[in-house]
Coordinates of C-alpha atoms and ligand atoms in Angstrom, one line a residue:
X30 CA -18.8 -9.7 3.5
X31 CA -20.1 -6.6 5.1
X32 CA -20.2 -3.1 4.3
X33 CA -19.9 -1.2 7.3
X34 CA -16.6 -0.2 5.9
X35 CA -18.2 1.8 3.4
X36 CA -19.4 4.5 6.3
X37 CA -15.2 4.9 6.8
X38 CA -15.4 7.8 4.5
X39 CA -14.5 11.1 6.8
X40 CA -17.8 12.6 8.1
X41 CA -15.5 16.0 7.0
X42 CA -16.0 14.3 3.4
X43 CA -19.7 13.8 3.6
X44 CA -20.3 17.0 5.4
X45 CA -18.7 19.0 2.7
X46 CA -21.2 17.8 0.0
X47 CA -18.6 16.2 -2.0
X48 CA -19.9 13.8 -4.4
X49 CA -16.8 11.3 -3.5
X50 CA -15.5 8.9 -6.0
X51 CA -14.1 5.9 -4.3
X52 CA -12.6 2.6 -5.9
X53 CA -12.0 0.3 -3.1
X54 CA -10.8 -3.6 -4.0
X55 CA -8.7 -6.4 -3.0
X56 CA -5.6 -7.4 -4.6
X57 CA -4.4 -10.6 -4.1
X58 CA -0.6 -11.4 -3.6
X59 CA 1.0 -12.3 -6.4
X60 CA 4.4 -13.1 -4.7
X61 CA 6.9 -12.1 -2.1
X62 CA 10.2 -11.2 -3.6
X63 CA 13.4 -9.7 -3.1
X64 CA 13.4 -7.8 -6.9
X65 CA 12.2 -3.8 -7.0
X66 CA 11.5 -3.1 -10.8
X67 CA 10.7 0.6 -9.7
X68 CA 14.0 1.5 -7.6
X69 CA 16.1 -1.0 -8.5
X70 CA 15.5 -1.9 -12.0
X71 CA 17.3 -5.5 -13.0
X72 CA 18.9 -6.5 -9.9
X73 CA 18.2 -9.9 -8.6
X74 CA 18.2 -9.4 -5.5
X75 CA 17.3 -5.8 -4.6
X76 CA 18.1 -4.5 -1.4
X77 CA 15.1 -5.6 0.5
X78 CA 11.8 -8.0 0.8
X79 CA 8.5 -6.5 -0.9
X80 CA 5.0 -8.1 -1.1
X81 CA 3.5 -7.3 -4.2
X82 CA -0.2 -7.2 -6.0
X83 CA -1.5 -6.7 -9.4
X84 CA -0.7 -7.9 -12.7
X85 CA 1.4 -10.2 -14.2
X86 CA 3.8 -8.3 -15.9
X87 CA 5.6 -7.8 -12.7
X88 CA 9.3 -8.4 -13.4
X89 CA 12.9 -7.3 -12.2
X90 CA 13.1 -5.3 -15.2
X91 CA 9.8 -4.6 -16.7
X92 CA 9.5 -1.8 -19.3
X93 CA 7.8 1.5 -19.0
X94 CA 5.5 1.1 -21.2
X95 CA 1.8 0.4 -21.1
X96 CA 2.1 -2.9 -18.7
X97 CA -1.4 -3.6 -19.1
X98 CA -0.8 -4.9 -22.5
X99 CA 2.2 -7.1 -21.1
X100 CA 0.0 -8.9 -18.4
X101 CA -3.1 -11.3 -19.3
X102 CA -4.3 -11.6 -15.3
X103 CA -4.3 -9.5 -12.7
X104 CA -4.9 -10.6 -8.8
X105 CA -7.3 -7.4 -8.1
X106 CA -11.0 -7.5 -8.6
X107 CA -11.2 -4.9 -11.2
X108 CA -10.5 -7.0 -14.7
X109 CA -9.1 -3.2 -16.0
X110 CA -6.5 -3.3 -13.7
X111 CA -3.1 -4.9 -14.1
X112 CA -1.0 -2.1 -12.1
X113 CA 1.6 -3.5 -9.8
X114 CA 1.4 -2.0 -6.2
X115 CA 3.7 -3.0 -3.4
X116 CA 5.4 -2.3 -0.1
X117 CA 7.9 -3.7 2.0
X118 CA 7.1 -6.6 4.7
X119 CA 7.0 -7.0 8.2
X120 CA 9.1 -9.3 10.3
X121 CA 8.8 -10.2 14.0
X122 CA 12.3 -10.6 16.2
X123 CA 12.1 -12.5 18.8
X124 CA 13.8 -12.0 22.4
X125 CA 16.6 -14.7 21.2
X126 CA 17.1 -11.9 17.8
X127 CA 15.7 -15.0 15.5
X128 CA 13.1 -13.0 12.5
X129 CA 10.3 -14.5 11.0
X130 CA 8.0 -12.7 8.1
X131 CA 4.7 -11.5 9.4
X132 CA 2.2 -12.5 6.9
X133 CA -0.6 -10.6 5.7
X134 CA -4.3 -11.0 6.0
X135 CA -7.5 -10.7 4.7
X136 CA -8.7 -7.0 5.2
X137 CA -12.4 -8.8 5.8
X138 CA -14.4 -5.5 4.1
X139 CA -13.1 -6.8 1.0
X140 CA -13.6 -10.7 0.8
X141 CA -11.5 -13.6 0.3
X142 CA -8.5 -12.3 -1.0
X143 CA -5.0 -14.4 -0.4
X144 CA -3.6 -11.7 1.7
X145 CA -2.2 -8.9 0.0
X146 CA -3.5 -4.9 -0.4
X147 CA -6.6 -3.2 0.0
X148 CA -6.1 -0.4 -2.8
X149 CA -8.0 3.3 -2.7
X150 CA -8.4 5.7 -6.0
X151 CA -10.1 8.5 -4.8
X152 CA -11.5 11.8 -6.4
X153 CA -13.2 14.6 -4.6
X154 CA -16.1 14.4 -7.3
X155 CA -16.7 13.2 -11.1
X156 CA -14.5 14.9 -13.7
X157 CA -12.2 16.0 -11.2
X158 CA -8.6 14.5 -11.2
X159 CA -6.6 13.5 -14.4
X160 CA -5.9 9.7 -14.6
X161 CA -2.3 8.5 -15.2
X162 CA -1.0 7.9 -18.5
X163 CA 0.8 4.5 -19.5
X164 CA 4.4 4.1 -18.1
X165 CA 3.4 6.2 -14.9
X166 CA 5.6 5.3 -12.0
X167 CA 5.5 6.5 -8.6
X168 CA 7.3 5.8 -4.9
X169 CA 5.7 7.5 -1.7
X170 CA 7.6 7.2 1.9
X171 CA 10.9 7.4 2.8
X172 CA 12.8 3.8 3.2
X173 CA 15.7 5.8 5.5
X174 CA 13.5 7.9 7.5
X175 CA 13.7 6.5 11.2
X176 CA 12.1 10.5 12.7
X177 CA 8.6 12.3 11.9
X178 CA 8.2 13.8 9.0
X179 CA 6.7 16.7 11.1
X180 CA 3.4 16.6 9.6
X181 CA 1.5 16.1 12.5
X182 CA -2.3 14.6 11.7
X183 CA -1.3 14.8 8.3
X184 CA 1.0 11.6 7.7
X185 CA 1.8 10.1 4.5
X186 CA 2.3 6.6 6.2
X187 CA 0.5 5.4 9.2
X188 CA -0.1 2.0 11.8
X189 CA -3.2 1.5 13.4
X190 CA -3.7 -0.9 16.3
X191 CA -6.6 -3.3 15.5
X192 CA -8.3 -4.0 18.7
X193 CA -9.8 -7.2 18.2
X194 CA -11.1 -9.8 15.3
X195 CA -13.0 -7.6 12.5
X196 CA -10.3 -4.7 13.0
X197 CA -11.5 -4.0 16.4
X198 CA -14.4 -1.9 14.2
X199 CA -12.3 0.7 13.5
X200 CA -11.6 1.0 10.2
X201 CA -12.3 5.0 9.7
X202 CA -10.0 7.5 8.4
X203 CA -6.4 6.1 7.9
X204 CA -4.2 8.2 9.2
X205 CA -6.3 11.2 10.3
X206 CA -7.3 9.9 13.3
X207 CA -4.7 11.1 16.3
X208 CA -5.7 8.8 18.8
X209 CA -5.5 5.8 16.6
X210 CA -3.3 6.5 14.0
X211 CA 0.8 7.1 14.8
X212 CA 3.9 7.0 12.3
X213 CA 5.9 4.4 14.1
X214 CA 4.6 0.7 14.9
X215 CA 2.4 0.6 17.7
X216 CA 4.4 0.1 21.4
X217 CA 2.1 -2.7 22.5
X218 CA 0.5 -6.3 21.1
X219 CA -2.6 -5.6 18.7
X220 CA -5.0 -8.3 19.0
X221 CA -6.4 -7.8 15.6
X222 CA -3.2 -7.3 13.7
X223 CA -1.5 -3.8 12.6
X224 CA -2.9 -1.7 9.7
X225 CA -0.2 -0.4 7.3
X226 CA -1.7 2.8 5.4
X227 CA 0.5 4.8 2.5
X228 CA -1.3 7.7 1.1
X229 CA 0.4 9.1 -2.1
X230 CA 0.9 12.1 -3.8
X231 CA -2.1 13.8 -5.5
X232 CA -0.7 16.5 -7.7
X233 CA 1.5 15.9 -10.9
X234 CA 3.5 18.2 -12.9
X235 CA 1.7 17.4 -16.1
X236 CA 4.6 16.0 -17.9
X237 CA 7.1 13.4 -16.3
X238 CA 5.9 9.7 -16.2
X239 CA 8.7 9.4 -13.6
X240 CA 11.3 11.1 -12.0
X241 CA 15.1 10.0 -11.1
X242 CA 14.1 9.6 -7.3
X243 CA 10.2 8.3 -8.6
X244 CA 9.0 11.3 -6.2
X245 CA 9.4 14.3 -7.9
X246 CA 7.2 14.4 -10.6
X247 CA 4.6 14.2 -8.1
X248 CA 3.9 16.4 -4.9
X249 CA 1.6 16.3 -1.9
X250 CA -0.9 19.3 -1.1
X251 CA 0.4 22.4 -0.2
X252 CA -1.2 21.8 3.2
X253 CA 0.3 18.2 3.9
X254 CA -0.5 14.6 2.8
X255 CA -3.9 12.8 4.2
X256 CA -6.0 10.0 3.2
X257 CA -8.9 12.2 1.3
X258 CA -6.9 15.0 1.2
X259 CA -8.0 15.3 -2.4
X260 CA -11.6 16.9 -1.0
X261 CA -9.4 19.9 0.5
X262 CA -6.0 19.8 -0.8
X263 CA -4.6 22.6 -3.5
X264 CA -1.6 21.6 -5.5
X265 CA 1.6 23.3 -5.7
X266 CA 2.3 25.9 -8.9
X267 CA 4.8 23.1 -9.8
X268 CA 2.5 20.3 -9.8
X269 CA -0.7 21.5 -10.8
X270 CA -2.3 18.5 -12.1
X271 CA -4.7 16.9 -10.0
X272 CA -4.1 13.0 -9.9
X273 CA -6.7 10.5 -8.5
X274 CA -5.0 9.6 -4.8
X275 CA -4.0 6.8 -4.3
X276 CA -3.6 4.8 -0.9
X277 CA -2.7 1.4 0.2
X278 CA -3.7 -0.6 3.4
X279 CA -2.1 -3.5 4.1
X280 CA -3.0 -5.5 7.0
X281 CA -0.1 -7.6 9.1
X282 CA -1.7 -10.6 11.3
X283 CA 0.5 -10.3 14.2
X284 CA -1.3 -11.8 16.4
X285 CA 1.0 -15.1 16.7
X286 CA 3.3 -12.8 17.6
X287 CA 2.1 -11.2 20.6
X288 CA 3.3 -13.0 23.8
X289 CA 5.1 -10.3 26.3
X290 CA 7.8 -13.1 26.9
X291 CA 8.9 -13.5 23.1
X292 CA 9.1 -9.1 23.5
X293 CA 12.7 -7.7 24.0
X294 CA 13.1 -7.4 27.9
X295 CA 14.0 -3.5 27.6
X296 CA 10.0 -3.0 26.6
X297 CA 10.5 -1.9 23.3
X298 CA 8.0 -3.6 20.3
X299 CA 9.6 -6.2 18.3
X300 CA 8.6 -5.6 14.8
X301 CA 10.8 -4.6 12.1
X302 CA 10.5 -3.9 8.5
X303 CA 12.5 -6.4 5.8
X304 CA 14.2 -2.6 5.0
X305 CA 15.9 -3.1 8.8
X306 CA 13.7 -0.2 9.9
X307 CA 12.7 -1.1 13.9
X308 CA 10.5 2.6 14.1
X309 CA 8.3 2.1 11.0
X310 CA 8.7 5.7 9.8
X311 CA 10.3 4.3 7.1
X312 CA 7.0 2.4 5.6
X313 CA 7.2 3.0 1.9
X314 CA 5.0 2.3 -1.5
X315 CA 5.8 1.6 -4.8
X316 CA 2.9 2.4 -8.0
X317 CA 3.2 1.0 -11.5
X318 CA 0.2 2.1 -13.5
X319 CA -1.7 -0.3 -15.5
X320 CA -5.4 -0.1 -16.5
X321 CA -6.5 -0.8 -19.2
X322 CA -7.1 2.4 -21.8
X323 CA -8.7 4.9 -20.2
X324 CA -10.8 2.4 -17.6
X325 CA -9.5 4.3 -14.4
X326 CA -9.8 7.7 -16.1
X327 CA -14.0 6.1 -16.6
X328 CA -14.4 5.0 -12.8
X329 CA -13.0 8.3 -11.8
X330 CA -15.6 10.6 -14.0
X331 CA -18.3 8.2 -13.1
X332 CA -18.5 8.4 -9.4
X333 CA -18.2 5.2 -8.9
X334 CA -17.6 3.7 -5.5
X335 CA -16.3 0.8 -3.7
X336 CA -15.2 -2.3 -5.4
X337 CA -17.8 -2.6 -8.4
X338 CA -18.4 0.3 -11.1
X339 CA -20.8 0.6 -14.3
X340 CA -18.8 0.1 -17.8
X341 CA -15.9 -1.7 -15.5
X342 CA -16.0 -5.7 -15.0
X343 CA -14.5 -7.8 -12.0
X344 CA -13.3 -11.2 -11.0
X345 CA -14.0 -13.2 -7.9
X346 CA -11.1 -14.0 -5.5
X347 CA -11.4 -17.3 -6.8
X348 CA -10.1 -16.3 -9.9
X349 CA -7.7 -13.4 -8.3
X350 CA -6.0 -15.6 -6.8
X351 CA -4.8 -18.0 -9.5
X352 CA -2.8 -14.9 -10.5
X353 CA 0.6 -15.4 -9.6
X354 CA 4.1 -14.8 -10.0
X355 CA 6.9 -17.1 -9.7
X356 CA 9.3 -16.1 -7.1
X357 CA 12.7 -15.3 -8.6
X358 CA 15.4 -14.7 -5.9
X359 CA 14.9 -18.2 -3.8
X360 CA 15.6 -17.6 -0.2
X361 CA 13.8 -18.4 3.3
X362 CA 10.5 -16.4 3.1
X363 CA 8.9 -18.4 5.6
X364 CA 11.6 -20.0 8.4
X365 CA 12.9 -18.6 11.5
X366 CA 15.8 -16.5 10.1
X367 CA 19.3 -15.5 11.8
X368 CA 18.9 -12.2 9.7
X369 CA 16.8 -10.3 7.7
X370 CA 17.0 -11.0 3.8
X371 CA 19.5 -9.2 2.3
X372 CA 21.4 -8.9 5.7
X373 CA 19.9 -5.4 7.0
X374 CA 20.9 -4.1 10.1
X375 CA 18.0 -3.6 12.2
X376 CA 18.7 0.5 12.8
Ligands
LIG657 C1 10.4 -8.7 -17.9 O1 9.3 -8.7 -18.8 C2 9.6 -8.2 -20.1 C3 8.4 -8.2 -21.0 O2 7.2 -8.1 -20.2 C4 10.7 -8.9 -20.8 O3 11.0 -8.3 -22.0 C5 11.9 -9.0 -19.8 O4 12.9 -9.8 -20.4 C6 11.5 -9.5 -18.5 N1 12.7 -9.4 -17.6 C7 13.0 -10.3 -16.7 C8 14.2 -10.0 -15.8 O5 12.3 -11.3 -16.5
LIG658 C1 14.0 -18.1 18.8 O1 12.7 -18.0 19.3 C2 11.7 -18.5 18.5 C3 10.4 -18.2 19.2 O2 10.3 -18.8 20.4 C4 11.9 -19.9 18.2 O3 10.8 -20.4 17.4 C5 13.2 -20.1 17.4 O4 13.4 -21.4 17.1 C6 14.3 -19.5 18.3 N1 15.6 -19.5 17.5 C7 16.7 -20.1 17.9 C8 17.9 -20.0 17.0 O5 16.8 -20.6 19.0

């Protein structure tokens, strides 16, 4: 393991004097399924394919309630935390239109996780953001978009190219880099894989647990989403709760996937998510809360950084990983596939 990661806080953070609290861990998968207990509560099958992290207590229809009492393991690092975070997953489509599911991997600044998500918490200093309370639910992207949201450097979902094994040494900054970071999939082969990054909403309105749509309880800065945006961002009247922000990185290994020939002949890239999305504007999350008491709202008052923090205990991988879920909605997650799960048009 190696820590050069660590320096991928913004020099703008550092400059600033901010004190930064940052939780970063692993989270290992704890299944691939076609079930959505956030926007699609009960239906087996929901509409598309999500990789998923965290505790136990995921389920088609698990309650809002405090989850972290329903779970007894979790497959992040931090003991405390038996959220559920997931996203949707990647598929490659070859030049003959056959799909196969791109699987993760390891995002090596983190150790031997079994795929999965590299999760953020991040305050701009101790005592500063207002941890969620049990039942807390939130969704950040838009699974329809296929066009920019507009925001320029500020993008609330971005792909990086990784230029070679180790990420290409670019790990810095999700999506507040221009010349690295864009909205849609990258238009040629990465040889390191492709970086997913969602950055979610950091102000709250104080009250709602949820919202009908998931999204409107919570809002983005009034100048824009961006990973550490809690150092410089001021929340809306509406929302004026600051919440720790949250962020995912998910790292696709596409590199089996990356022979020109196998490419569609008109030059476009070939990736797709299991939503039917070909651009990748439509990259979404999906946040359960679940730590124990009030362990996150400790980490975040404590300035505690990285994967380890003082009155919080972890697990190894080996013992992350034993975490699982059984798959519920059997279907081909592995095979060369005539069509995405779930039938999706690719548009
Ligand atoms: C999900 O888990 C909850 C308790 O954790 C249980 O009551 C419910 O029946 C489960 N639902 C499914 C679909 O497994
Ligand atoms: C399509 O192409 C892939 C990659 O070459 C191959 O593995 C797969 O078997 C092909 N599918 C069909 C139906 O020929």
């Amino acid at each position: 393991m190696f820590w050069l990661g660590l320096l991928s806080v913004p020099v703008a953070v550092q400059a600033q004097g901010f004190s930064t609290t940052m939780l970063r861990f692993g989270c290992s998968q704890i299944t691939i399924d076609r079930i959505d207990p956030l926007v699609e509560p009960g239906s087996i099958p929901s509409a598309h394919v999500h990789q998923i992290v965290g505790g136990n207590a995921f389920n088609a229809s698990m309650p809002s309630t405090d989850i972290s009492k329903l779970a007894d393991c979790t497959s992040c690092t931090f003991d405390q935390d038996m959220s559920n975070y997931w996203t949707a997953n990647l598929y490659f489509k070859a030049r003959n239109g056959s799909l196969k599911r791109v699987p993760q991997m390891v995002n090596d600044v983190i150790g031997a996780a079994n795929g999965g998500i590299t999760v953020y918490y991040t305050a701009p200093g101790p005592k500063t953001v207002t941890a969620f309370k049990p039942g807390f639910r939130m969704f950040s992207g838009e699974v329809s978009r296929r066009k920019s949201a507009g925001q320029g450097k500020r993008m609330q979902s971005c792909f990086r190219c990784y230029t070679g094994p180790n990420f290409g040494g670019n790990t810095n900054s999700p999506c507040m880099d221009p010349q690295r970071d864009t909205e849609t999939f990258p238009k040629t082969p990465c040889p390191g894989g492709i970086r997913s990054s969602v950055i979610f909403p950091i102000c709250w309105d104080g009250k709602n647990l949820d919202s009908p749509n998931h999204v409107d309880h919570v809002a983005h800065p009034t100048n824009g989403p961006a990973t550490f945006a809690v150092v410089d961002g001021k929340c809306p009247a509406s929302h004026p709760v600051k919440i720790p922000q949250v962020h995912y990185e998910v790292v696709w290994d596409t590199t089996k996937f990356n022979n020109k020939a196998e490419w569609p002949a008109d030059g476009s890239q070939p990736f797709v998510l299991s939503s039917g999305d070909p651009t990748g504007y439509g990259q979404h999350g999906d946040y359960v809360f679940g730590w124990k008491d009030d362990s996150l709202q400790h980490a975040m008052d404590n300035r505690c950084f990285g994967p380890s923090c003082q009155g919080l205990t972890t697990q190894g991988f080996d013992k992350a990983n034993k975490c699982v879920v059984k798959t519920v909605v059997r279907e081909d997650n592995d095979g060369w596939l005539a069509e995405l799960p779930g039938g999706h048009q690719i548009m």
